[in-house]
Amino acid sequence: MKIEIKRETLLRPLQSIIGVVERRQTLPVLANVLLVADDQGLGLTATDLEVEIAARVDVPIAEAGQITVPARKMMDIVRNLPEGSDITVAVDQDRALVTSERSRFTLTTLPATEFPTVEDIGESQPLLLSQGSLRRLIEKTQFSMALQDVRYYLNGLLLELDPDRLRAVATDGHRLALGEVPGAVDVSESKQVIVPRKGVQELLRLLGDDDSEVRVELGSNHLRVTLTDLRFTSKLIDGRFPEYQRVIPAVDERILLADRDALRQALVRASILSNEKYRGVRFMVDQGSLRIQSNNPEQEEAVEELTVDYQGTPLEIGFNASYLLDAIGAIETDQVSIGLVDANSSCLVTAAGDASHQYVVMPMRL
C-alpha cells in the first residue's frame, strides 16, 4: 500500500473520525485507524465498537492495500507537519512509513482483518433531510438526556420516525425536550430508536449548519447517517423509552408570555442566590406580572420582577432554574410561552406561537 496526499486533505478526515478513538481500549486495534486504499480513493475508519465513523477522500492511489495505524499518533504527526506539505504513506511488512520532505516516521501496524467494521445495518425507510435541520433538532433536545442513570434507556436520545416527520425526545426524569422536523418517508407506522449519548455527541460534532442533504437510516440495531464524504454509524440502546406524550401537560388557561431575553437574564440573576445543589427559584405569577424569588441556607435572598402577558389566576410554583434556562436557551423567538397548570404540575415551555419544540419542566417543592 502506498499513497501520496496533501497534509490538509489527510488532516480533515482524521479530525472528523478521531473523536471516537478512546485513549483506553479493551482491544489494541481499537486505538488504530483503518486505512483502505483502493480505486475509489482513500478510506479512513475509526470505531469504539459503539460508534463508527468512516471518511473517504478522492486521491490517486499509487499502490492499493489496507492496514491499521495508531490513530492519535497519526493525527499528531499530520497536524504538526507544515501547512501545504506533501505526505507519503507506505506500508513495509508490519510497519507504516510516513514521510514528508525531511521528516520520517515509522509506525507499528496491526492487520486490517482484525479491525471490526459495520457494513450492513439492515436499514429500513431512509429519510433525507438537510444537515442544518438535523443538527438543530439534536442540538435543541440533547441537553435533556440523563447522565449515567440506572434507567439506561434515558442515557440517550429517542429518534421517532413518522410518515411525515422525524421527532427527537430526551428526558432525565425531571425534564423533557421534544423537537420535530418535517420529512417525507415511506413508513406505515412509527419507528423508534434510542441513540446513546456518545453517538449523539459525535453526530452533533460532525453535522454542519448548511442545507446539504444527509441520509438517515434506522436499522434493527444501528443508526446510520451518511453525509457527503462521511458515514456515521452508532449502535442503539436496547430498551423501551417512556411514553413521553403522557407527561406533556395540557395547558389552556394559565399561559405566561414573556420577553425571552428579559426572562433569561432575570433567571440568571435570581439563581445566583439559590441553593447551589437544587438551584430552586419560586415563580409568583399574577395578572400582568411575574415575581421570581430565590434564597439559600445562608438566609440570602434575590427577587426579580418582570412585566409579562398573563391573564390567568394567581399561582405560586417552584422550578429548577438551570432546567428553565436550558429550555429558554433553545428557543430562538423574541417571546417565550410558559404554560402552567397548578402548583404541583409540570410547566410547558415553547416559543410563542410555535409548538415544534416543546420543553417540559417538573415543579420543585421549595
Tab-separated table of N, CA and C in Angstrom, residues 169 171 173 175-176 242-250 346-348 360-362:
chain	number	residue	atom	x	y	z
A	169	VAL	N	-36.594	13.141	21.147
A	169	VAL	CA	-37.067	13.334	22.525
A	169	VAL	C	-35.956	12.908	23.479
A	171	THR	N	-35.109	12.896	27.912
A	171	THR	CA	-35.586	13.180	29.267
A	171	THR	C	-34.655	12.550	30.286
A	173	GLY	N	-35.972	12.390	33.499
A	173	GLY	CA	-36.924	12.118	34.567
A	173	GLY	C	-37.395	13.368	35.296
A	175	ARG	N	-37.073	16.581	33.531
A	175	ARG	CA	-37.437	17.493	32.443
A	175	ARG	C	-37.461	16.705	31.148
A	176	LEU	N	-38.057	17.293	30.139
A	176	LEU	CA	-38.176	16.612	28.849
A	176	LEU	C	-38.058	17.642	27.739
A	242	PRO	N	-39.818	5.783	27.732
A	242	PRO	CA	-41.112	6.091	28.381
A	242	PRO	C	-42.114	6.696	27.395
A	243	GLU	N	-43.390	6.554	27.699
A	243	GLU	CA	-44.429	7.164	26.864
A	243	GLU	C	-44.440	8.663	27.132
A	244	TYR	N	-43.627	9.354	26.375
A	244	TYR	CA	-43.368	10.769	26.656
A	244	TYR	C	-44.599	11.657	26.465
A	245	GLN	N	-45.528	11.238	25.601
A	245	GLN	CA	-46.711	12.076	25.353
A	245	GLN	C	-47.543	12.262	26.623
A	246	ARG	N	-47.457	11.299	27.532
A	246	ARG	CA	-48.281	11.356	28.751
A	246	ARG	C	-47.812	12.425	29.719
A	247	VAL	N	-46.548	12.870	29.623
A	247	VAL	CA	-46.044	13.850	30.591
A	247	VAL	C	-46.133	15.280	30.055
A	248	ILE	N	-46.556	15.442	28.804
A	248	ILE	CA	-46.703	16.799	28.267
A	248	ILE	C	-48.025	17.364	28.770
A	249	PRO	N	-47.990	18.420	29.580
A	249	PRO	CA	-49.230	18.922	30.186
A	249	PRO	C	-50.168	19.568	29.163
A	250	ALA	N	-51.449	19.369	29.382
A	250	ALA	CA	-52.465	20.031	28.550
A	250	ALA	C	-52.729	21.408	29.155
A	346	SER	N	-46.183	19.961	36.038
A	346	SER	CA	-45.098	20.446	35.181
A	346	SER	C	-45.561	21.625	34.339
A	347	CYS	N	-44.595	22.445	33.927
A	347	CYS	CA	-44.912	23.531	33.008
A	347	CYS	C	-44.447	23.160	31.605
A	348	LEU	N	-45.011	23.820	30.605
A	348	LEU	CA	-44.676	23.568	29.203
A	348	LEU	C	-44.087	24.843	28.610
A	360	VAL	N	-40.657	20.391	28.792
A	360	VAL	CA	-41.440	20.152	29.996
A	360	VAL	C	-40.492	20.177	31.192
A	361	VAL	N	-40.842	20.978	32.213
A	361	VAL	CA	-40.017	21.054	33.426
A	361	VAL	C	-40.909	20.751	34.631
A	362	MET	N	-40.475	19.763	35.429
A	362	MET	CA	-41.252	19.394	36.618
A	362	MET	C	-41.118	20.461	37.699
